[in-house]
Amino acid sequence: MTNRIAVIDRTKCTREKCGYQCLKICPVNKMGTECVYIDAEGWPVIIEDACTGCGLCPKRCPVNCIKIINLTAESGEPSFQYGVNSFRLYGFVLPKEKGVLGLVGVNGIGKTTALELLRGTIKPNFGVLGKEFSWDEVKKRVRGEEIQSYLKKVYDGEVKVSFKPQFVDKLAKSNKKASEFVNELNEKTDSEKQTVLTQLELNNCLNNKLSELSGGELQRIAIAVTALKKADVYFFDEPTSYLDVKQRMNAAKIIKSLSENAEVIVVEHDLAVLDYLCDYVQVLYGQKGAFGIVSQIKSSKNGVNEFLQGYLKEENVRFRDNEIKFSKYAPSSHKGKPEIVYSGFKKTFKNFSLKADEGFFSEGEIIGVLGPNGIGKSTFAKILAGVEKPDEESDFSHRIAYKPQYLKTDSEETGMQLAKNAGVNVGRFNELKYKLELNELLDKPANEMSGGELQRLSIALCLSQDCDLRVLDEPSAFLDVEQRMNSSDAIKKVTEQTGVPCLVIDHDILFIDEVSNRLMLFEGEPGKNGLATSPSTKKQGMHDFLKKMNLTFRRDSETNRPRVNKPDSQKDQEQKATNNYYYE
Ligand code: SF4
Ligand code: SF4
């Protein structure tokens, strides 16, 4: 038995402009039974009970905005549906009393909806639109389910929540001093406040206004004020965006410590952080923008592995045809002749100086770059490009295709216009369209794109340009796990095909591990001085970097993904004792 759902994306539907093709093509309508009709505001509506699932209207729709999906009867009724022919979520996220629960899934699959149900900002409607359910009615629907006692507390107003939203940029609109903002929201003791601020390395920016802070500083302020509220449940929606590896691990420690006295739920796409932080995982799967289903609770290892494998064992559900695979022996040496050789240089600014050791990048190799924020990585790239001049005379003038870290744009130009302006190699750009899901962005104005959409387009623009060196600054930001792996594949493929060396600066260690042939480490004191070391083998670079972070990695036997050993676990102690921080 099937349960058919129809979803129309109203952000794309052109209504009368297309002549209502969906209405005209529907065979059920033609037979005289109403299946597709136009509502009072001119939107097409598909009556799901009348739809036979013939599939004609999705094919006919000129903007590809209709999805007709057959669900199995086991999915039951949704826990929440936004509106007619719109996204719905099945199942509930289940907070755990002890330990941190992680949510993993692609973007647009309902993670934020699941959190809002737990926060009580939306109430379950079980797909019955326009009806407000009383607690007694909700109780009947969830009787005997694990979520029942939690939802009762939400309805009784007995759950105090503290929530860090996904986007922190809005904080920058405030002219308040950071210290004032933190003090206003702090509900804990001064000593607890100081511990959090120190661990998040925020003391130096507290005298600045929120509007003057960087993305990473705003993220850490948002984590601090969330942690400093007294709450029964803490929610952190993507807490690592803009943070470097050390900051990610420090944030993870703060978040983990909250779970001693409260329930903690985290949405995160950096699998190393998720692994390090979470004790349990629930996987969200389904079809982006159409429906999402919340899996049972799993151990963090099994949850992440099953997500990568695209198959949920207990549920016996395959939700993706292909497995996301990590290379067992990620390429770890350079090949080809040196393409770009640079001598050491220095660059001195008023408050910051960068020193670079000599080095080279070979034909067809990818150099992963790891280092803290504010250490001069972007300055290094700009000097190679000839945009910035080093202190001494130099003749750096390589043609560099550069994808910057921050991608904000007010441009109304569409994805296709931006590609034309960038002078891309059309054949290569077309090849990347599928892998990076660009088709829907070609006619979309850049200022209407989400962070993830802008990121995928920018990666494609950089990879499609003809140049001597490519530099991608934080390509994993705003991307979900699947998109990160697809981007990594695209970077590897283009680098191999063109032979043009590529520098990838990122803070997702798994992403860097998967994509790089060699590694370059930046060291020093952020905001004061930086040292760009010569590229080294990946094994040596990873070992040195992880040792500085006091982390050890091992390979997961099922998926080959690198896993962070839990601090002080037997494996962690063994690897540290043998000075073997990296697993190779
Ligand atoms: S899929 Fe459903 S709504 Fe669309 S044309 Fe067929 S019967 Fe009509
Ligand atoms: S065919 Fe597509 S664009 Fe046209 S009215 Fe129907 S859903 Fe909207």
Coordinates of C-alpha atoms and ligand atoms in Angstrom, one line a residue:
M1 CA 0.0 0.0 0.0
T2 CA 1.3 3.4 -0.8
N3 CA 0.9 6.9 0.6
R4 CA 1.2 9.4 -2.2
I5 CA 2.4 12.9 -1.7
A6 CA 2.6 15.8 -4.1
V7 CA 4.9 18.8 -3.5
I8 CA 4.8 22.0 -5.5
D9 CA 7.7 24.4 -4.9
R10 CA 6.0 27.8 -4.9
T11 CA 9.3 29.6 -5.1
K12 CA 9.6 28.3 -8.6
C13 CA 6.0 27.9 -9.8
T14 CA 5.2 30.6 -12.4
R15 CA 1.4 30.1 -12.0
E16 CA -0.6 31.5 -15.0
K17 CA 2.6 32.4 -16.9
C18 CA 2.9 28.7 -18.0
G19 CA -0.7 28.5 -18.8
Y20 CA -1.2 26.0 -15.9
Q21 CA 0.3 23.1 -17.8
C22 CA -0.1 20.8 -14.8
L23 CA -3.9 21.4 -14.8
K24 CA -4.2 20.8 -18.5
I25 CA -2.1 17.6 -18.7
C26 CA -3.7 15.8 -15.7
P27 CA -5.6 12.7 -17.0
V28 CA -7.7 12.5 -13.9
N29 CA -9.0 16.1 -14.6
K30 CA -9.6 15.1 -18.1
M31 CA -11.8 12.2 -16.9
G32 CA -13.9 14.7 -15.0
T33 CA -12.6 14.1 -11.5
E34 CA -10.9 17.1 -9.8
C35 CA -7.3 16.3 -9.1
V36 CA -5.5 19.6 -10.0
Y37 CA -7.2 22.9 -9.4
I38 CA -6.2 26.5 -9.1
D39 CA -6.8 28.2 -5.7
A40 CA -8.1 31.7 -5.0
E41 CA -4.6 33.1 -5.2
G42 CA -3.8 31.5 -8.5
W43 CA -1.6 28.6 -7.1
P44 CA -2.1 25.1 -8.5
V45 CA -3.1 22.5 -5.9
I46 CA -2.9 18.8 -6.4
I47 CA -5.4 16.7 -4.4
E48 CA -3.2 13.9 -3.3
D49 CA -6.0 11.4 -2.7
A50 CA -7.2 11.9 -6.3
C51 CA -3.7 11.7 -7.9
T52 CA -2.9 8.4 -9.6
G53 CA 0.8 9.1 -9.6
C54 CA 0.9 8.9 -13.4
G55 CA 3.9 11.3 -13.4
L56 CA 2.8 13.4 -16.4
C57 CA 2.6 16.8 -14.6
P58 CA 6.2 16.7 -13.2
K59 CA 7.4 16.0 -16.8
R60 CA 5.3 18.8 -18.3
C61 CA 6.0 21.5 -15.7
P62 CA 8.4 24.0 -17.5
V63 CA 10.2 24.9 -14.3
N64 CA 10.5 21.4 -12.8
C65 CA 8.8 22.4 -9.5
I66 CA 6.4 19.4 -9.0
K67 CA 7.4 16.2 -7.1
I68 CA 5.0 13.2 -6.9
I69 CA 6.3 10.7 -4.4
N70 CA 5.0 7.3 -3.4
L71 CA 5.8 6.6 0.3
T72 CA 5.4 3.2 1.9
A73 CA 2.5 2.8 4.3
E74 CA 5.0 2.4 7.2
S75 CA 5.9 6.0 7.1
G76 CA 2.4 6.7 8.6
E77 CA 1.2 10.2 9.1
P78 CA 3.6 13.2 9.2
S79 CA 4.4 14.8 12.5
F80 CA 4.3 18.2 10.7
Q81 CA 3.3 19.6 7.3
Y82 CA 3.8 23.2 6.4
G83 CA 0.9 23.6 4.0
V84 CA -0.9 22.2 1.0
N85 CA 1.5 20.4 -1.4
S86 CA 4.4 21.3 0.7
F87 CA 7.2 19.8 2.8
R88 CA 6.4 17.4 5.6
L89 CA 8.4 15.6 8.3
Y90 CA 7.7 12.1 9.5
G91 CA 8.8 11.1 13.0
F92 CA 10.4 13.0 15.9
V93 CA 13.9 13.6 17.1
L94 CA 14.2 12.1 20.6
P95 CA 16.3 14.1 23.1
K96 CA 18.5 11.8 25.3
E97 CA 18.8 12.5 28.9
K98 CA 22.5 11.7 29.0
G99 CA 24.8 12.4 26.2
V100 CA 24.7 14.5 23.0
L101 CA 22.4 13.6 20.2
G102 CA 23.6 14.5 16.7
L103 CA 21.3 14.9 13.6
V104 CA 22.8 14.1 10.3
G105 CA 21.2 14.5 6.8
V106 CA 21.4 16.6 3.7
N107 CA 20.2 20.2 3.5
G108 CA 16.5 20.7 3.0
I109 CA 15.6 17.4 4.7
G110 CA 13.8 18.8 7.8
K111 CA 16.5 19.1 10.5
T112 CA 15.4 22.6 11.4
T113 CA 11.7 21.6 11.3
A114 CA 12.6 18.7 13.7
L115 CA 14.3 21.1 16.1
E116 CA 11.4 23.6 15.9
L117 CA 9.0 20.8 17.0
L118 CA 11.2 20.1 20.0
R119 CA 11.5 23.8 20.9
G120 CA 7.7 24.2 20.7
T121 CA 8.0 27.0 18.1
I122 CA 5.8 24.8 15.9
K123 CA 3.3 22.2 17.2
P124 CA 2.7 18.8 15.6
N125 CA -0.3 19.0 13.1
F126 CA 0.0 15.4 11.8
G127 CA -0.6 16.7 8.2
V128 CA -4.0 18.1 9.2
L129 CA -3.7 21.6 7.8
G130 CA -5.4 24.6 9.6
K131 CA -6.1 22.6 12.8
E132 CA -4.5 23.4 16.2
F133 CA -4.1 20.2 18.1
S134 CA -4.7 20.2 21.9
W135 CA -2.4 18.2 24.1
D136 CA -5.2 15.5 24.6
E137 CA -5.4 15.1 20.8
V138 CA -1.6 15.0 20.4
K139 CA -1.4 12.4 23.2
K140 CA -3.8 10.1 21.3
R141 CA -1.6 10.3 18.2
V142 CA 1.7 9.7 20.0
R143 CA 0.5 7.4 22.8
G144 CA 3.1 4.8 23.6
E145 CA 5.8 6.5 21.6
E146 CA 9.1 7.7 23.2
I147 CA 8.4 11.3 22.3
Q148 CA 5.1 11.4 24.4
S149 CA 6.6 12.5 27.7
Y150 CA 8.9 15.1 26.1
L151 CA 6.0 16.6 24.1
K152 CA 3.8 16.7 27.3
K153 CA 6.5 18.9 29.0
V154 CA 6.5 21.2 25.9
Y155 CA 2.7 21.6 26.1
D156 CA 2.9 22.2 29.8
G157 CA 5.5 24.9 29.3
E158 CA 8.0 22.9 31.4
V159 CA 10.9 22.7 28.9
K160 CA 13.3 25.6 29.0
V161 CA 15.3 25.6 25.8
S162 CA 18.4 27.5 24.7
F163 CA 18.9 27.6 20.9
K164 CA 21.8 28.6 18.7
P165 CA 20.4 29.2 15.2
Q166 CA 22.1 28.1 12.0
F167 CA 22.8 31.7 10.8
V168 CA 24.6 34.0 13.1
D169 CA 25.2 36.9 10.6
K170 CA 22.1 38.6 11.9
L171 CA 23.9 39.4 15.2
A172 CA 26.2 41.7 13.1
K173 CA 23.2 44.1 12.6
S174 CA 23.4 45.1 16.3
N175 CA 25.6 48.0 17.5
K176 CA 25.8 46.5 21.0
K177 CA 29.2 45.8 22.5
A178 CA 29.8 42.0 22.6
S179 CA 30.4 42.1 26.4
E180 CA 27.1 43.9 26.9
F181 CA 25.3 41.3 24.7
V182 CA 26.9 38.4 26.6
N183 CA 26.1 39.9 30.1
E184 CA 22.5 40.6 29.2
L185 CA 21.9 36.9 28.3
N186 CA 24.1 35.2 30.8
E187 CA 22.2 33.3 33.5
K188 CA 25.1 31.4 35.0
T189 CA 27.8 32.4 37.5
D190 CA 30.6 34.8 36.7
S191 CA 33.1 32.0 37.0
E192 CA 31.1 29.8 34.6
K193 CA 30.8 32.7 32.2
Q194 CA 34.6 33.3 32.3
T195 CA 35.3 29.6 31.7
V196 CA 33.1 29.6 28.5
L197 CA 34.5 32.9 27.2
T198 CA 38.1 31.8 27.8
Q199 CA 37.6 28.4 26.2
L200 CA 36.1 30.0 23.2
E201 CA 38.9 32.6 23.1
L202 CA 36.5 35.5 23.1
N203 CA 38.1 37.7 25.7
N204 CA 40.0 39.9 23.2
C205 CA 36.9 40.8 21.2
L206 CA 34.4 41.5 24.0
N207 CA 35.1 45.3 23.8
N208 CA 34.2 45.4 20.1
K209 CA 30.7 46.0 18.8
L210 CA 28.9 42.9 17.4
S211 CA 28.7 44.7 14.0
E212 CA 32.6 44.8 14.0
L213 CA 33.1 41.1 14.6
S214 CA 34.1 38.4 12.0
G215 CA 31.9 35.5 11.1
G216 CA 34.0 33.2 13.4
E217 CA 33.8 35.6 16.3
L218 CA 30.0 35.9 15.9
Q219 CA 29.6 32.2 15.8
R220 CA 31.6 31.8 19.1
I221 CA 29.6 34.6 20.7
A222 CA 26.4 32.8 19.7
I223 CA 27.7 29.5 21.1
A224 CA 28.7 31.3 24.4
V225 CA 25.3 32.9 25.0
T226 CA 23.5 29.7 24.2
A227 CA 25.7 27.8 26.6
L228 CA 25.3 30.5 29.3
K229 CA 21.6 30.2 29.5
K230 CA 20.1 27.8 32.1
A231 CA 18.1 25.4 30.1
D232 CA 16.7 21.8 30.1
V233 CA 17.5 21.3 26.4
Y234 CA 20.2 23.0 24.3
F235 CA 20.1 23.1 20.5
F236 CA 23.0 23.9 18.4
D237 CA 22.2 24.3 14.7
E238 CA 25.5 24.0 12.7
P239 CA 27.8 25.4 15.4
T240 CA 31.1 25.1 13.5
S241 CA 30.5 27.3 10.4
Y242 CA 33.4 29.9 10.2
L243 CA 35.4 28.2 12.9
D244 CA 38.9 26.8 12.5
V245 CA 39.8 23.3 13.7
K246 CA 40.9 24.3 17.2
Q247 CA 37.9 26.5 17.7
R248 CA 35.6 23.7 16.5
M249 CA 37.1 21.3 19.1
N250 CA 36.9 23.9 21.8
A251 CA 33.2 24.6 20.9
A252 CA 32.6 20.9 21.0
K253 CA 34.0 20.6 24.5
I254 CA 31.7 23.4 25.8
I255 CA 28.7 21.8 24.1
K256 CA 29.6 18.3 25.4
S257 CA 30.0 19.6 29.0
L258 CA 26.3 20.9 28.9
S259 CA 25.1 17.3 28.5
E260 CA 26.1 16.5 32.1
N261 CA 23.0 18.3 33.3
A262 CA 20.8 18.8 30.3
E263 CA 19.7 17.3 27.0
V264 CA 21.8 18.5 24.0
I265 CA 21.0 18.2 20.3
V266 CA 23.4 19.2 17.6
V267 CA 23.0 19.5 13.8
E268 CA 26.4 19.3 12.1
H269 CA 27.9 18.5 8.7
D270 CA 31.5 18.2 9.9
L271 CA 31.7 14.5 10.5
A272 CA 34.9 14.7 12.6
V273 CA 33.2 17.2 15.0
L274 CA 30.0 15.1 15.0
D275 CA 32.0 12.0 15.9
Y276 CA 34.0 13.8 18.6
L277 CA 30.9 15.4 20.1
C278 CA 28.0 13.0 19.9
D279 CA 27.1 9.9 21.7
Y280 CA 24.0 9.2 19.6
V281 CA 22.8 10.0 16.1
Q282 CA 19.5 10.2 14.3
V283 CA 19.6 10.2 10.5
L284 CA 17.2 12.3 8.5
Y285 CA 16.5 11.0 5.0
G286 CA 13.9 11.4 2.3
Q287 CA 13.8 13.8 -0.6
K288 CA 15.1 17.4 -0.3
G289 CA 12.4 20.0 -0.1
A290 CA 9.6 17.3 -0.3
F291 CA 9.7 15.1 2.8
G292 CA 12.0 14.0 5.6
I293 CA 11.9 10.9 7.8
V294 CA 13.6 10.7 11.2
S295 CA 15.4 7.4 11.8
Q296 CA 15.6 5.5 15.1
I297 CA 18.3 6.5 17.6
K298 CA 21.7 4.9 16.8
S299 CA 25.1 5.0 18.3
S300 CA 27.2 7.8 16.7
K301 CA 29.4 5.3 14.9
N302 CA 26.5 3.3 13.4
G303 CA 24.4 6.4 12.6
V304 CA 27.2 8.1 10.7
N305 CA 28.2 4.9 8.9
E306 CA 24.6 4.1 7.9
F307 CA 24.1 7.6 6.6
L308 CA 27.3 7.3 4.5
Q309 CA 26.2 3.8 3.3
G310 CA 22.7 5.1 2.4
Y311 CA 21.2 2.1 4.2
L312 CA 19.5 2.0 7.6
K313 CA 20.0 -1.5 9.1
E314 CA 17.3 -1.6 11.7
E315 CA 14.7 0.0 9.5
N316 CA 15.8 -2.0 6.5
V317 CA 15.6 1.1 4.3
R318 CA 17.9 2.1 1.4
F319 CA 17.6 5.8 1.0
R320 CA 20.4 6.5 -1.5
D321 CA 21.6 4.3 -4.4
N322 CA 25.3 5.0 -3.9
E323 CA 27.5 4.8 -0.8
I324 CA 29.6 7.8 0.2
K325 CA 33.0 6.3 0.2
F326 CA 36.3 7.6 1.6
S327 CA 39.4 6.4 -0.1
K328 CA 41.2 3.8 2.0
Y329 CA 44.5 5.0 0.9
A330 CA 43.9 8.7 0.2
P331 CA 46.5 9.9 -2.3
S332 CA 49.5 11.1 -0.3
S333 CA 52.3 12.1 -2.6
H334 CA 52.9 14.7 -5.2
K335 CA 53.3 13.7 -8.8
G336 CA 54.3 15.4 -12.0
K337 CA 56.9 18.2 -12.4
P338 CA 56.9 21.3 -10.3
E339 CA 54.6 23.8 -12.0
I340 CA 54.9 26.7 -9.5
V341 CA 58.0 27.2 -7.6
Y342 CA 58.2 30.1 -5.1
S343 CA 61.1 31.4 -3.0
G344 CA 60.5 32.4 0.6
F345 CA 59.0 35.8 1.2
K346 CA 57.7 38.2 3.9
K347 CA 54.8 40.5 4.0
T348 CA 54.4 43.1 6.7
F349 CA 51.2 45.0 7.5
K350 CA 50.7 47.4 10.3
N351 CA 49.5 44.8 12.8
F352 CA 50.3 41.5 11.1
S353 CA 53.2 39.9 9.4
L354 CA 53.4 36.8 7.2
K355 CA 56.5 34.8 6.5
A356 CA 56.4 32.0 3.9
D357 CA 59.0 29.3 3.5
E358 CA 60.0 28.4 0.0
G359 CA 58.0 25.7 -1.8
F360 CA 56.5 24.3 -5.0
F361 CA 53.2 23.0 -6.3
S362 CA 53.4 20.1 -8.9
E363 CA 51.4 19.4 -12.0
G364 CA 48.1 17.8 -11.1
E365 CA 48.4 17.9 -7.3
I366 CA 46.2 19.2 -4.6
I367 CA 47.7 20.8 -1.6
G368 CA 45.5 20.9 1.5
V369 CA 46.0 23.9 3.7
L370 CA 45.3 23.8 7.5
G371 CA 45.8 26.5 10.0
P372 CA 43.9 28.8 12.3
N373 CA 41.8 31.8 11.2
G374 CA 43.6 35.1 10.9
I375 CA 47.0 33.4 10.2
G376 CA 47.6 34.8 6.7
K377 CA 46.3 32.0 4.4
S378 CA 44.3 34.3 2.1
T379 CA 47.3 36.8 2.1
F380 CA 49.5 34.0 0.9
A381 CA 47.2 33.2 -2.0
K382 CA 46.9 36.9 -2.9
I383 CA 50.7 37.3 -3.0
L384 CA 51.0 34.3 -5.4
A385 CA 48.3 35.9 -7.5
G386 CA 50.2 39.2 -7.6
V387 CA 47.3 41.0 -6.0
E388 CA 49.4 41.8 -2.9
K389 CA 53.1 42.5 -3.2
P390 CA 55.6 40.9 -0.7
D391 CA 58.1 43.2 1.2
E392 CA 60.9 42.3 -1.3
E393 CA 60.8 42.6 -5.0
S394 CA 59.0 39.7 -6.6
D395 CA 57.7 38.6 -10.0
F396 CA 54.6 36.6 -8.8
S397 CA 52.1 36.9 -11.5
H398 CA 50.5 33.5 -11.8
R399 CA 47.0 33.4 -13.3
I400 CA 45.1 32.3 -10.3
A401 CA 41.4 31.2 -10.1
Y402 CA 40.4 32.2 -6.6
K403 CA 37.3 31.2 -4.7
P404 CA 37.1 33.5 -1.7
Q405 CA 36.1 32.5 1.8
Y406 CA 33.2 34.9 2.1
L407 CA 30.7 34.8 -0.7
K408 CA 28.2 37.5 0.1
T409 CA 26.8 39.2 -3.0
D410 CA 24.2 41.8 -3.9
S411 CA 24.4 40.9 -7.6
E412 CA 21.2 40.3 -9.4
E413 CA 23.0 38.4 -12.1
T414 CA 22.0 34.8 -12.6
G415 CA 24.3 31.8 -12.3
M416 CA 24.7 31.6 -16.0
Q417 CA 25.5 35.3 -16.4
L418 CA 28.2 35.0 -13.6
A419 CA 29.7 32.0 -15.5
K420 CA 29.9 34.1 -18.7
N421 CA 31.5 37.0 -16.8
A422 CA 34.1 34.7 -15.3
G423 CA 35.1 33.5 -18.7
V424 CA 34.7 29.9 -17.8
N425 CA 35.7 27.0 -20.0
V426 CA 32.1 26.1 -21.1
G427 CA 32.8 22.4 -21.6
R428 CA 34.2 22.0 -18.1
F429 CA 31.4 24.1 -16.6
N430 CA 28.8 21.9 -18.2
E431 CA 30.5 18.8 -16.9
L432 CA 30.3 20.1 -13.4
K433 CA 26.6 21.0 -13.6
Y434 CA 25.4 17.6 -12.5
K435 CA 27.9 16.9 -9.8
L436 CA 27.5 20.3 -8.2
E437 CA 23.7 20.5 -8.7
L438 CA 23.9 23.7 -10.7
N439 CA 21.0 23.4 -13.2
E440 CA 18.6 25.1 -10.9
L441 CA 21.0 27.9 -10.2
L442 CA 21.6 28.9 -13.8
D443 CA 18.5 31.2 -14.0
K444 CA 18.6 32.2 -10.3
P445 CA 19.8 35.7 -9.3
A446 CA 22.9 35.4 -7.1
N447 CA 21.4 37.6 -4.4
E448 CA 18.6 35.0 -4.0
M449 CA 20.9 32.0 -3.6
S450 CA 21.4 30.3 -0.2
G451 CA 24.9 30.0 1.2
G452 CA 25.2 26.4 -0.1
E453 CA 24.0 27.4 -3.6
L454 CA 26.4 30.3 -3.8
Q455 CA 29.2 28.0 -2.6
R456 CA 28.5 25.3 -5.2
L457 CA 28.3 27.9 -8.0
S458 CA 31.6 29.5 -6.8
I459 CA 33.4 26.2 -6.7
A460 CA 32.3 25.5 -10.3
L461 CA 33.3 29.0 -11.5
C462 CA 36.8 28.5 -10.0
L463 CA 37.2 25.0 -11.4
S464 CA 36.0 26.0 -14.8
Q465 CA 38.5 28.8 -15.3
D466 CA 41.8 28.3 -17.3
C467 CA 44.6 29.3 -15.0
D468 CA 48.1 28.4 -13.6
L469 CA 46.8 27.7 -10.0
R470 CA 43.5 27.3 -8.3
V471 CA 42.9 28.4 -4.8
L472 CA 39.6 27.4 -3.0
D473 CA 39.2 29.1 0.3
E474 CA 36.8 27.1 2.6
P475 CA 34.8 25.3 -0.1
S476 CA 33.1 23.1 2.4
A477 CA 31.3 25.9 4.2
F478 CA 27.5 25.7 4.0
L479 CA 27.6 22.4 2.2
D480 CA 26.1 19.2 3.6
V481 CA 28.0 15.9 3.8
E482 CA 26.9 14.7 0.3
Q483 CA 27.7 18.0 -1.3
R484 CA 31.2 18.1 0.4
M485 CA 32.0 14.7 -1.0
N486 CA 30.7 15.7 -4.5
S487 CA 32.8 18.9 -4.3
S488 CA 35.9 16.9 -3.3
D489 CA 35.3 14.6 -6.3
A490 CA 34.9 17.5 -8.6
I491 CA 38.1 19.2 -7.4
K492 CA 40.1 15.9 -7.8
K493 CA 38.7 15.2 -11.2
V494 CA 39.4 18.7 -12.7
T495 CA 42.9 18.8 -11.1
E496 CA 43.7 15.5 -12.7
Q497 CA 42.2 16.4 -16.1
T498 CA 43.8 19.8 -16.4
G499 CA 47.1 19.2 -14.5
V500 CA 46.7 22.7 -12.8
P501 CA 47.7 22.5 -9.2
C502 CA 45.1 23.4 -6.6
L503 CA 45.3 24.8 -3.1
V504 CA 42.4 23.9 -0.9
I505 CA 42.1 25.8 2.4
D506 CA 39.5 24.3 4.8
H507 CA 38.8 23.5 8.4
D508 CA 36.9 20.2 7.8
I509 CA 39.7 17.7 8.5
L510 CA 37.9 14.8 6.7
F511 CA 37.4 16.9 3.6
I512 CA 41.1 18.0 3.6
D513 CA 42.2 14.4 4.2
E514 CA 40.1 13.1 1.3
V515 CA 41.0 15.8 -1.2
S516 CA 44.8 16.4 -0.6
N517 CA 47.9 14.9 -2.0
R518 CA 50.2 17.0 0.2
L519 CA 49.6 19.4 3.1
M520 CA 50.7 22.9 4.0
L521 CA 50.5 24.1 7.6
F522 CA 50.1 27.7 8.7
E523 CA 51.4 28.4 12.2
G524 CA 51.9 31.4 14.4
E525 CA 49.7 33.7 16.4
P526 CA 46.4 34.6 14.8
G527 CA 46.0 38.3 14.1
K528 CA 49.7 39.0 14.8
N529 CA 52.1 36.8 12.8
G530 CA 51.8 33.8 10.5
L531 CA 54.3 31.3 9.1
A532 CA 53.4 29.4 5.9
T533 CA 55.5 26.2 6.1
S534 CA 56.7 24.4 2.9
P535 CA 54.2 21.7 1.7
S536 CA 55.0 18.3 3.2
T537 CA 53.7 14.8 2.7
K538 CA 50.2 14.3 3.9
K539 CA 51.2 11.8 6.5
Q540 CA 53.8 14.2 8.1
G541 CA 51.5 17.2 7.8
M542 CA 48.5 15.4 9.3
H543 CA 50.6 14.0 12.1
D544 CA 52.1 17.4 12.9
F545 CA 48.7 19.2 12.8
L546 CA 46.9 16.6 14.8
K547 CA 49.6 16.5 17.4
K548 CA 49.3 20.3 17.9
M549 CA 45.5 19.8 18.3
N550 CA 46.1 16.9 20.7
L551 CA 43.9 14.7 18.6
T552 CA 44.4 11.2 17.2
F553 CA 42.7 9.7 14.2
R554 CA 41.9 6.1 13.2
R555 CA 40.2 4.6 10.1
D556 CA 36.6 3.2 10.4
S557 CA 36.8 -0.4 9.2
E558 CA 33.4 -0.2 7.4
T559 CA 33.5 3.1 5.6
N560 CA 37.2 4.0 5.7
R561 CA 36.3 7.4 7.1
P562 CA 38.8 8.9 9.4
R563 CA 37.4 9.0 13.0
V564 CA 38.6 11.1 15.8
N565 CA 39.5 9.0 18.9
K566 CA 37.5 10.1 21.9
P567 CA 39.9 12.0 24.2
D568 CA 41.7 9.6 26.7
S569 CA 40.1 6.5 25.1
Q570 CA 42.3 3.4 25.0
K571 CA 43.0 4.0 21.3
D572 CA 43.8 7.7 21.9
Q573 CA 46.3 6.8 24.6
E574 CA 47.9 4.0 22.6
Q575 CA 48.4 6.2 19.5
K576 CA 49.8 9.1 21.6
A577 CA 52.2 6.7 23.4
T578 CA 53.6 5.5 20.0
N579 CA 53.6 9.1 18.6
N580 CA 51.2 8.0 15.9
Y581 CA 48.6 10.7 15.7
Y582 CA 47.5 10.0 12.1
Y583 CA 46.3 6.5 11.1
E584 CA 48.4 5.7 8.0
Ligands
SF4_1 S1 0.8 12.9 -11.3 FE1 -1.2 13.1 -10.4 S2 -1.6 15.3 -10.5 FE2 0.1 14.9 -11.9 S3 -0.9 14.5 -13.9 FE3 -0.7 12.5 -12.9 S4 -2.6 12.2 -11.8 FE4 -2.5 14.4 -12.3
SF4_2 S1 3.0 23.6 -14.6 FE1 4.5 24.0 -13.0 S2 4.9 26.2 -13.2 FE2 3.0 25.8 -14.3 S3 1.4 26.2 -12.8 FE3 1.9 24.0 -12.7 S4 3.4 23.8 -11.1 FE4 3.3 25.9 -11.6

